[in-house]
PDB file of C-alpha atoms and ligand atoms in Angstrom:
ATOM      1  CA  MET A 790      39.929  32.705  33.535  1.00  0.00           C
ATOM      2  CA  ILE A 791      39.548  29.333  31.924  1.00  0.00           C
ATOM      3  CA  GLU A 792      40.455  27.768  28.602  1.00  0.00           C
ATOM      4  CA  ALA A 793      40.387  24.261  28.182  1.00  0.00           C
ATOM      5  CA  GLN A 794      41.687  22.315  24.491  1.00  0.00           C
ATOM      6  CA  GLY A 795      42.073  18.918  23.712  1.00  0.00           C
ATOM      7  CA  VAL A 796      41.036  17.354  26.790  1.00  0.00           C
ATOM      8  CA  GLU A 797      41.409  14.224  27.503  1.00  0.00           C
ATOM      9  CA  PHE A 798      40.900  12.443  30.766  1.00  0.00           C
ATOM     10  CA  ASN A 799      40.347   8.858  32.432  1.00  0.00           C
ATOM     11  CA  TYR A 800      40.521   7.374  35.635  1.00  0.00           C
ATOM     12  CA  PRO A 801      43.522   4.392  35.347  1.00  0.00           C
ATOM     13  CA  ALA A 802      40.318   1.660  35.762  1.00  0.00           C
ATOM     14  CA  GLY A 803      39.419   3.526  32.187  1.00  0.00           C
ATOM     15  CA  SER A 804      35.603   2.900  32.996  1.00  0.00           C
ATOM     16  CA  PHE A 805      35.250   6.987  32.404  1.00  0.00           C
ATOM     17  CA  ALA A 806      36.796   9.168  30.423  1.00  0.00           C
ATOM     18  CA  LEU A 807      35.665  12.707  29.871  1.00  0.00           C
ATOM     19  CA  ARG A 808      36.144  14.747  26.639  1.00  0.00           C
ATOM     20  CA  LEU A 809      36.680  19.166  26.476  1.00  0.00           C
ATOM     21  CA  THR A 810      37.281  19.824  22.993  1.00  0.00           C
ATOM     22  CA  SER A 811      37.539  23.634  23.829  1.00  0.00           C
ATOM     23  CA  LEU A 812      35.546  25.055  26.444  1.00  0.00           C
ATOM     24  CA  GLY A 813      36.093  28.255  27.901  1.00  0.00           C
ATOM     25  CA  ILE A 814      35.265  30.942  30.468  1.00  0.00           C
ATOM     26  CA  ALA A 815      35.661  33.988  30.902  1.00  0.00           C
ATOM     27  CA  GLU A 816      36.437  36.594  33.343  1.00  0.00           C
ATOM     28  CA  GLY A 817      33.286  36.819  35.642  1.00  0.00           C
ATOM     29  CA  GLU A 818      31.866  34.264  34.112  1.00  0.00           C
ATOM     30  CA  ARG A 819      29.172  32.523  36.454  1.00  0.00           C
ATOM     31  CA  VAL A 820      28.663  29.110  35.338  1.00  0.00           C
ATOM     32  CA  ALA A 821      26.189  26.315  36.814  1.00  0.00           C
ATOM     33  CA  VAL A 822      27.783  22.728  36.048  1.00  0.00           C
ATOM     34  CA  VAL A 823      25.028  20.023  35.459  1.00  0.00           C
ATOM     35  CA  GLY A 824      24.314  16.625  35.008  1.00  0.00           C
ATOM     36  CA  PRO A 825      23.647  12.915  36.249  1.00  0.00           C
ATOM     37  CA  SER A 826      25.275  11.352  39.001  1.00  0.00           C
ATOM     38  CA  GLY A 827      28.374   9.614  38.157  1.00  0.00           C
ATOM     39  CA  GLY A 828      28.561  12.043  34.806  1.00  0.00           C
ATOM     40  CA  GLY A 829      31.794  13.769  35.426  1.00  0.00           C
ATOM     41  CA  LYS A 830      30.993  16.637  37.533  1.00  0.00           C
ATOM     42  CA  THR A 831      33.528  16.108  40.239  1.00  0.00           C
ATOM     43  CA  THR A 832      35.782  15.241  37.714  1.00  0.00           C
ATOM     44  CA  LEU A 833      35.705  18.573  35.753  1.00  0.00           C
ATOM     45  CA  LEU A 834      36.190  20.774  38.062  1.00  0.00           C
ATOM     46  CA  HIS A 835      39.061  18.528  39.542  1.00  0.00           C
ATOM     47  CA  LEU A 836      40.462  19.109  36.240  1.00  0.00           C
ATOM     48  CA  ILE A 837      40.275  23.297  36.645  1.00  0.00           C
ATOM     49  CA  ALA A 838      41.596  22.890  40.200  1.00  0.00           C
ATOM     50  CA  GLY A 839      44.644  21.597  38.707  1.00  0.00           C
ATOM     51  CA  ILE A 840      44.152  18.198  41.213  1.00  0.00           C
ATOM     52  CA  LEU A 841      44.329  15.981  38.373  1.00  0.00           C
ATOM     53  CA  PRO A 842      46.148  16.473  35.524  1.00  0.00           C
ATOM     54  CA  PRO A 843      44.596  15.452  31.577  1.00  0.00           C
ATOM     55  CA  ASP A 844      46.243  13.117  29.914  1.00  0.00           C
ATOM     56  CA  ARG A 845      46.073  15.491  26.290  1.00  0.00           C
ATOM     57  CA  GLY A 846      45.673  18.478  26.006  1.00  0.00           C
ATOM     58  CA  ARG A 847      45.824  21.981  27.894  1.00  0.00           C
ATOM     59  CA  ILE A 848      44.397  23.577  30.092  1.00  0.00           C
ATOM     60  CA  ARG A 849      44.944  26.860  31.233  1.00  0.00           C
ATOM     61  CA  VAL A 850      43.311  28.720  34.328  1.00  0.00           C
ATOM     62  CA  HIS A 851      44.498  32.601  35.392  1.00  0.00           C
ATOM     63  CA  GLY A 852      46.540  32.569  32.119  1.00  0.00           C
ATOM     64  CA  MET A 853      48.737  30.129  33.734  1.00  0.00           C
ATOM     65  CA  GLU A 854      48.962  26.785  31.925  1.00  0.00           C
ATOM     66  CA  LEU A 855      48.161  23.687  34.731  1.00  0.00           C
ATOM     67  CA  THR A 856      50.194  21.089  32.852  1.00  0.00           C
ATOM     68  CA  GLU A 857      53.707  24.038  32.619  1.00  0.00           C
ATOM     69  CA  LEU A 858      53.226  24.028  36.471  1.00  0.00           C
ATOM     70  CA  GLY A 859      55.037  21.675  39.316  1.00  0.00           C
ATOM     71  CA  PRO A 860      52.234  20.456  42.399  1.00  0.00           C
ATOM     72  CA  ASP A 861      53.949  23.015  45.093  1.00  0.00           C
ATOM     73  CA  ASP A 862      53.637  25.820  41.835  1.00  0.00           C
ATOM     74  CA  ARG A 863      49.513  24.261  40.768  1.00  0.00           C
ATOM     75  CA  ARG A 864      48.934  24.235  45.038  1.00  0.00           C
ATOM     76  CA  ASP A 865      50.080  28.022  45.676  1.00  0.00           C
ATOM     77  CA  LEU A 866      47.668  29.109  41.884  1.00  0.00           C
ATOM     78  CA  ARG A 867      44.898  27.278  44.068  1.00  0.00           C
ATOM     79  CA  LEU A 868      45.813  28.900  47.924  1.00  0.00           C
ATOM     80  CA  LEU A 869      46.382  32.416  45.680  1.00  0.00           C
ATOM     81  CA  LYS A 870      43.573  32.676  42.987  1.00  0.00           C
ATOM     82  CA  LEU A 871      41.103  29.839  43.708  1.00  0.00           C
ATOM     83  CA  GLY A 872      38.114  29.371  45.619  1.00  0.00           C
ATOM     84  CA  LEU A 873      37.334  25.487  46.460  1.00  0.00           C
ATOM     85  CA  ILE A 874      34.435  23.910  48.058  1.00  0.00           C
ATOM     86  CA  PHE A 875      34.709  20.153  47.651  1.00  0.00           C
ATOM     87  CA  GLN A 876      32.849  17.612  48.809  1.00  0.00           C
ATOM     88  CA  ASP A 877      34.995  16.280  51.002  1.00  0.00           C
ATOM     89  CA  LEU A 878      35.403  19.105  53.338  1.00  0.00           C
ATOM     90  CA  GLU A 879      39.050  19.006  54.575  1.00  0.00           C
ATOM     91  CA  LEU A 880      38.435  20.427  58.070  1.00  0.00           C
ATOM     92  CA  LEU A 881      40.961  20.410  60.539  1.00  0.00           C
ATOM     93  CA  GLU A 882      39.907  18.669  63.701  1.00  0.00           C
ATOM     94  CA  TYR A 883      42.128  20.501  65.979  1.00  0.00           C
ATOM     95  CA  LEU A 884      41.564  24.209  64.646  1.00  0.00           C
ATOM     96  CA  ASP A 885      38.662  25.566  65.985  1.00  0.00           C
ATOM     97  CA  LEU A 886      36.620  27.313  62.758  1.00  0.00           C
ATOM     98  CA  LEU A 887      38.509  31.049  62.909  1.00  0.00           C
ATOM     99  CA  ASP A 888      41.746  29.251  62.425  1.00  0.00           C
ATOM    100  CA  ASN A 889      40.189  26.525  59.579  1.00  0.00           C
ATOM    101  CA  VAL A 890      38.513  29.702  57.520  1.00  0.00           C
ATOM    102  CA  LEU A 891      42.572  31.688  58.388  1.00  0.00           C
ATOM    103  CA  LEU A 892      44.126  28.017  57.118  1.00  0.00           C
ATOM    104  CA  PRO A 893      45.249  29.272  53.922  1.00  0.00           C
ATOM    105  CA  TYR A 894      46.406  32.245  55.387  1.00  0.00           C
ATOM    106  CA  ARG A 895      48.784  30.194  57.232  1.00  0.00           C
ATOM    107  CA  VAL A 896      49.950  27.374  54.665  1.00  0.00           C
ATOM    108  CA  SER A 897      51.139  30.514  51.749  1.00  0.00           C
ATOM    109  CA  PRO A 898      53.679  31.859  52.560  1.00  0.00           C
ATOM    110  CA  PHE A 899      52.340  35.050  49.768  1.00  0.00           C
ATOM    111  CA  LEU A 900      49.394  35.416  52.305  1.00  0.00           C
ATOM    112  CA  HIS A 901      49.382  37.555  55.158  1.00  0.00           C
ATOM    113  CA  LEU A 902      47.788  37.117  58.169  1.00  0.00           C
ATOM    114  CA  ASP A 903      47.561  40.987  59.199  1.00  0.00           C
ATOM    115  CA  ARG A 904      43.864  42.134  61.333  1.00  0.00           C
ATOM    116  CA  GLU A 905      42.069  42.248  58.459  1.00  0.00           C
ATOM    117  CA  ALA A 906      42.311  38.837  57.080  1.00  0.00           C
ATOM    118  CA  LYS A 907      41.089  37.691  60.798  1.00  0.00           C
ATOM    119  CA  ALA A 908      38.010  39.995  60.986  1.00  0.00           C
ATOM    120  CA  ARG A 909      37.233  39.303  57.182  1.00  0.00           C
ATOM    121  CA  ALA A 910      36.881  35.309  58.718  1.00  0.00           C
ATOM    122  CA  ALA A 911      35.275  36.764  61.737  1.00  0.00           C
ATOM    123  CA  HIS A 912      32.639  38.196  59.242  1.00  0.00           C
ATOM    124  CA  LEU A 913      32.639  35.445  57.319  1.00  0.00           C
ATOM    125  CA  LEU A 914      31.287  32.834  59.651  1.00  0.00           C
ATOM    126  CA  GLU A 915      29.156  35.463  61.252  1.00  0.00           C
ATOM    127  CA  ALA A 916      27.484  35.899  57.158  1.00  0.00           C
ATOM    128  CA  VAL A 917      26.646  31.723  57.191  1.00  0.00           C
ATOM    129  CA  GLY A 918      25.761  31.695  60.770  1.00  0.00           C
ATOM    130  CA  LEU A 919      28.532  30.283  62.722  1.00  0.00           C
ATOM    131  CA  GLY A 920      29.060  33.930  63.999  1.00  0.00           C
ATOM    132  CA  ALA A 921      29.144  32.211  67.511  1.00  0.00           C
ATOM    133  CA  ARG A 922      31.304  29.892  67.174  1.00  0.00           C
ATOM    134  CA  LEU A 923      34.482  31.188  66.459  1.00  0.00           C
ATOM    135  CA  ASN A 924      35.733  28.994  68.130  1.00  0.00           C
ATOM    136  CA  ASP A 925      34.633  25.527  68.410  1.00  0.00           C
ATOM    137  CA  ARG A 926      36.135  22.595  66.759  1.00  0.00           C
ATOM    138  CA  PRO A 927      34.254  21.079  63.566  1.00  0.00           C
ATOM    139  CA  GLY A 928      34.184  18.004  65.294  1.00  0.00           C
ATOM    140  CA  ARG A 929      30.981  18.834  66.745  1.00  0.00           C
ATOM    141  CA  LEU A 930      29.432  20.461  64.276  1.00  0.00           C
ATOM    142  CA  SER A 931      26.430  18.618  61.759  1.00  0.00           C
ATOM    143  CA  ARG A 932      27.480  18.322  57.305  1.00  0.00           C
ATOM    144  CA  GLY A 933      25.819  21.410  57.155  1.00  0.00           C
ATOM    145  CA  GLU A 934      27.236  23.370  59.329  1.00  0.00           C
ATOM    146  CA  ARG A 935      31.152  21.759  57.900  1.00  0.00           C
ATOM    147  CA  GLN A 936      29.514  22.958  54.792  1.00  0.00           C
ATOM    148  CA  ARG A 937      29.038  26.661  55.850  1.00  0.00           C
ATOM    149  CA  VAL A 938      33.012  26.812  57.150  1.00  0.00           C
ATOM    150  CA  ALA A 939      34.238  25.146  53.864  1.00  0.00           C
ATOM    151  CA  PHE A 940      32.178  28.081  52.009  1.00  0.00           C
ATOM    152  CA  ALA A 941      33.779  30.443  54.396  1.00  0.00           C
ATOM    153  CA  ARG A 942      37.230  29.722  53.750  1.00  0.00           C
ATOM    154  CA  ALA A 943      36.447  29.767  50.028  1.00  0.00           C
ATOM    155  CA  LEU A 944      36.126  33.301  50.099  1.00  0.00           C
ATOM    156  CA  SER A 945      38.572  33.878  52.848  1.00  0.00           C
ATOM    157  CA  THR A 946      41.290  34.862  50.247  1.00  0.00           C
ATOM    158  CA  ARG A 947      39.287  36.717  47.833  1.00  0.00           C
ATOM    159  CA  PRO A 948      39.375  34.474  45.341  1.00  0.00           C
ATOM    160  CA  SER A 949      39.616  35.136  41.493  1.00  0.00           C
ATOM    161  CA  LEU A 950      37.912  32.436  41.101  1.00  0.00           C
ATOM    162  CA  VAL A 951      35.785  29.829  42.756  1.00  0.00           C
ATOM    163  CA  LEU A 952      35.065  26.129  42.183  1.00  0.00           C
ATOM    164  CA  ALA A 953      31.932  25.168  44.282  1.00  0.00           C
ATOM    165  CA  ASP A 954      31.013  21.052  44.223  1.00  0.00           C
ATOM    166  CA  GLU A 955      27.077  21.176  45.805  1.00  0.00           C
ATOM    167  CA  PRO A 956      27.712  24.425  47.702  1.00  0.00           C
ATOM    168  CA  THR A 957      24.749  23.606  49.047  1.00  0.00           C
ATOM    169  CA  GLY A 958      23.572  19.880  48.952  1.00  0.00           C
ATOM    170  CA  ASN A 959      23.180  19.951  53.124  1.00  0.00           C
ATOM    171  CA  LEU A 960      21.416  23.206  54.417  1.00  0.00           C
ATOM    172  CA  ASP A 961      17.857  24.375  54.262  1.00  0.00           C
ATOM    173  CA  GLY A 962      16.173  26.655  52.770  1.00  0.00           C
ATOM    174  CA  ALA A 963      16.851  30.012  54.416  1.00  0.00           C
ATOM    175  CA  THR A 964      20.771  29.099  55.324  1.00  0.00           C
ATOM    176  CA  ARG A 965      21.190  27.740  51.241  1.00  0.00           C
ATOM    177  CA  ASP A 966      20.446  31.397  50.433  1.00  0.00           C
ATOM    178  CA  ARG A 967      22.189  33.006  52.739  1.00  0.00           C
ATOM    179  CA  VAL A 968      25.259  31.502  51.250  1.00  0.00           C
ATOM    180  CA  ALA A 969      24.251  31.891  47.715  1.00  0.00           C
ATOM    181  CA  ALA A 970      24.182  35.593  48.706  1.00  0.00           C
ATOM    182  CA  LEU A 971      27.142  35.819  49.911  1.00  0.00           C
ATOM    183  CA  LEU A 972      28.924  33.773  46.886  1.00  0.00           C
ATOM    184  CA  PHE A 973      26.896  35.775  44.327  1.00  0.00           C
ATOM    185  CA  ASP A 974      27.915  39.078  46.903  1.00  0.00           C
ATOM    186  CA  HIS A 975      30.957  38.334  46.087  1.00  0.00           C
ATOM    187  CA  ALA A 976      31.453  37.324  42.580  1.00  0.00           C
ATOM    188  CA  GLU A 977      29.751  41.726  42.170  1.00  0.00           C
ATOM    189  CA  GLN A 978      32.248  42.956  44.435  1.00  0.00           C
ATOM    190  CA  SER A 979      35.439  41.710  43.494  1.00  0.00           C
ATOM    191  CA  GLY A 980      34.350  40.295  39.431  1.00  0.00           C
ATOM    192  CA  ALA A 981      35.249  36.964  40.734  1.00  0.00           C
ATOM    193  CA  THR A 982      34.098  33.644  38.462  1.00  0.00           C
ATOM    194  CA  LEU A 983      32.269  30.668  38.818  1.00  0.00           C
ATOM    195  CA  VAL A 984      31.480  27.110  38.376  1.00  0.00           C
ATOM    196  CA  VAL A 985      29.234  25.758  41.114  1.00  0.00           C
ATOM    197  CA  VAL A 986      27.647  22.280  40.700  1.00  0.00           C
ATOM    198  CA  THR A 987      23.932  22.356  41.764  1.00  0.00           C
ATOM    199  CA  HIS A 988      21.673  20.493  41.538  1.00  0.00           C
ATOM    200  CA  ASP A 989      19.070  23.210  42.570  1.00  0.00           C
ATOM    201  CA  PRO A 990      17.591  24.089  39.819  1.00  0.00           C
ATOM    202  CA  GLU A 991      16.395  28.230  41.486  1.00  0.00           C
ATOM    203  CA  LEU A 992      20.342  28.224  42.166  1.00  0.00           C
ATOM    204  CA  VAL A 993      20.692  27.024  38.482  1.00  0.00           C
ATOM    205  CA  ASP A 994      18.862  29.880  37.302  1.00  0.00           C
ATOM    206  CA  ARG A 995      21.029  32.676  38.794  1.00  0.00           C
ATOM    207  CA  PHE A 996      23.546  31.171  37.037  1.00  0.00           C
ATOM    208  CA  ASP A 997      25.148  33.389  33.636  1.00  0.00           C
ATOM    209  CA  ARG A 998      25.829  30.125  31.711  1.00  0.00           C
ATOM    210  CA  VAL A 999      24.836  26.102  31.990  1.00  0.00           C
ATOM    211  CA  LEU A1000      26.685  23.704  31.650  1.00  0.00           C
ATOM    212  CA  ASP A1001      26.006  20.647  31.186  1.00  0.00           C
ATOM    213  CA  VAL A1002      28.470  17.075  31.273  1.00  0.00           C
ATOM    214  CA  ARG A1003      26.738  15.306  29.088  1.00  0.00           C
ATOM    215  CA  GLU A1004      26.900  18.135  26.169  1.00  0.00           C
ATOM    216  CA  LEU A1005      30.353  19.911  27.019  1.00  0.00           C
ATOM    217  CA  PRO A1006      32.377  21.894  24.426  1.00  0.00           C
TER     218      PRO A1006
HETATM  219  P1  ADP B 714      29.322  13.406  39.493  1.00  0.00           P
HETATM  220  O1  ADP B 714      30.369  14.489  40.353  1.00  0.00           O
HETATM  221  O2  ADP B 714      28.820  13.663  38.358  1.00  0.00           O
HETATM  222  O3  ADP B 714      28.852  12.754  39.950  1.00  0.00           O
HETATM  223  P2  ADP B 714      32.205  11.861  39.129  1.00  0.00           P
HETATM  224  O4  ADP B 714      32.688  13.302  38.722  1.00  0.00           O
HETATM  225  O5  ADP B 714      32.739  11.903  40.559  1.00  0.00           O
HETATM  226  O6  ADP B 714      30.669  12.158  38.959  1.00  0.00           O
HETATM  227  O7  ADP B 714      32.073  10.565  38.114  1.00  0.00           O
HETATM  228  C1  ADP B 714      33.074  10.381  36.775  1.00  0.00           C
HETATM  229  C2  ADP B 714      32.776   9.081  36.806  1.00  0.00           C
HETATM  230  O8  ADP B 714      34.290   8.380  37.370  1.00  0.00           O
HETATM  231  C3  ADP B 714      31.950   7.729  37.470  1.00  0.00           C
HETATM  232  O9  ADP B 714      31.329   6.931  36.727  1.00  0.00           O
HETATM  233  C4  ADP B 714      33.241   7.764  38.776  1.00  0.00           C
HETATM  234  O10 ADP B 714      32.675   5.995  38.810  1.00  0.00           O
HETATM  235  C5  ADP B 714      34.115   7.956  38.126  1.00  0.00           C
HETATM  236  N1  ADP B 714      35.439   7.623  39.010  1.00  0.00           N
HETATM  237  C6  ADP B 714      35.333   8.856  40.157  1.00  0.00           C
HETATM  238  N2  ADP B 714      36.329   8.824  40.393  1.00  0.00           N
HETATM  239  C7  ADP B 714      37.217   7.334  40.744  1.00  0.00           C
HETATM  240  C8  ADP B 714      38.427   7.348  40.131  1.00  0.00           C
HETATM  241  N3  ADP B 714      39.072   7.901  41.699  1.00  0.00           N
HETATM  242  N4  ADP B 714      38.575   6.038  39.793  1.00  0.00           N
HETATM  243  C9  ADP B 714      37.730   5.674  39.264  1.00  0.00           C
HETATM  244  N5  ADP B 714      36.496   6.308  38.289  1.00  0.00           N
HETATM  245  C10 ADP B 714      36.333   7.074  39.240  1.00  0.00           C
HETATM  246 MG1   MG B 715      29.750  14.716  42.225  1.00  0.00          MG
END
């Protein structure tokens, strides 16, 4: 699902460098990404998502060589195959929660916004505990609630690869368990690959592999 070879990435300011000699993540594998703050976890996820281009080397995701794709194709790959839960949650304030979850369907001409997609979106919002607020705007939600909407949106397209950056960081214990269950159920049912940054020891235990950014392969 993910294959990186000889990757080097530097931020323009030159303050931080990430190197990946050879990393492979198999289809269906569930990987936790750990490491200290500032260690490069978010940067690694952005490289895999094709949001940041590497200075050197190649990254293949879902059989596609990211550096050979233009920005539009990389965006299509993200919309069609990837579920992203990043720290900047990017909810649109003028859409209600249901339409925020359905956003990939409104943006991509390749996804069909049919009855099943709508039912799935409503079901996902219910599953994260926001079923009574489908028609509310995100402006009134707490950080943790916004995170749950982003979660529902990431799973709405049945992505084969989920990239999540500390997705349970702002959630209380019960909500965290509910959201984690949803994530692992999705992986189980659709064979999706998970790459999840987390500091939560209980959550880390549930993954197949732990990738520490201080010791990248
Ligand atoms: P983590 O997610 O593990 O906390 P990040 O990947 O966000 O770490 O950041 C890794 C390093 O890169 C940090 O030192 C951070 O300050 C630096 N960094 C992150 N984003 C930028 C940027 N846009 N420009 C320059 N440096 C950055
Ligand atoms: Mg980070």
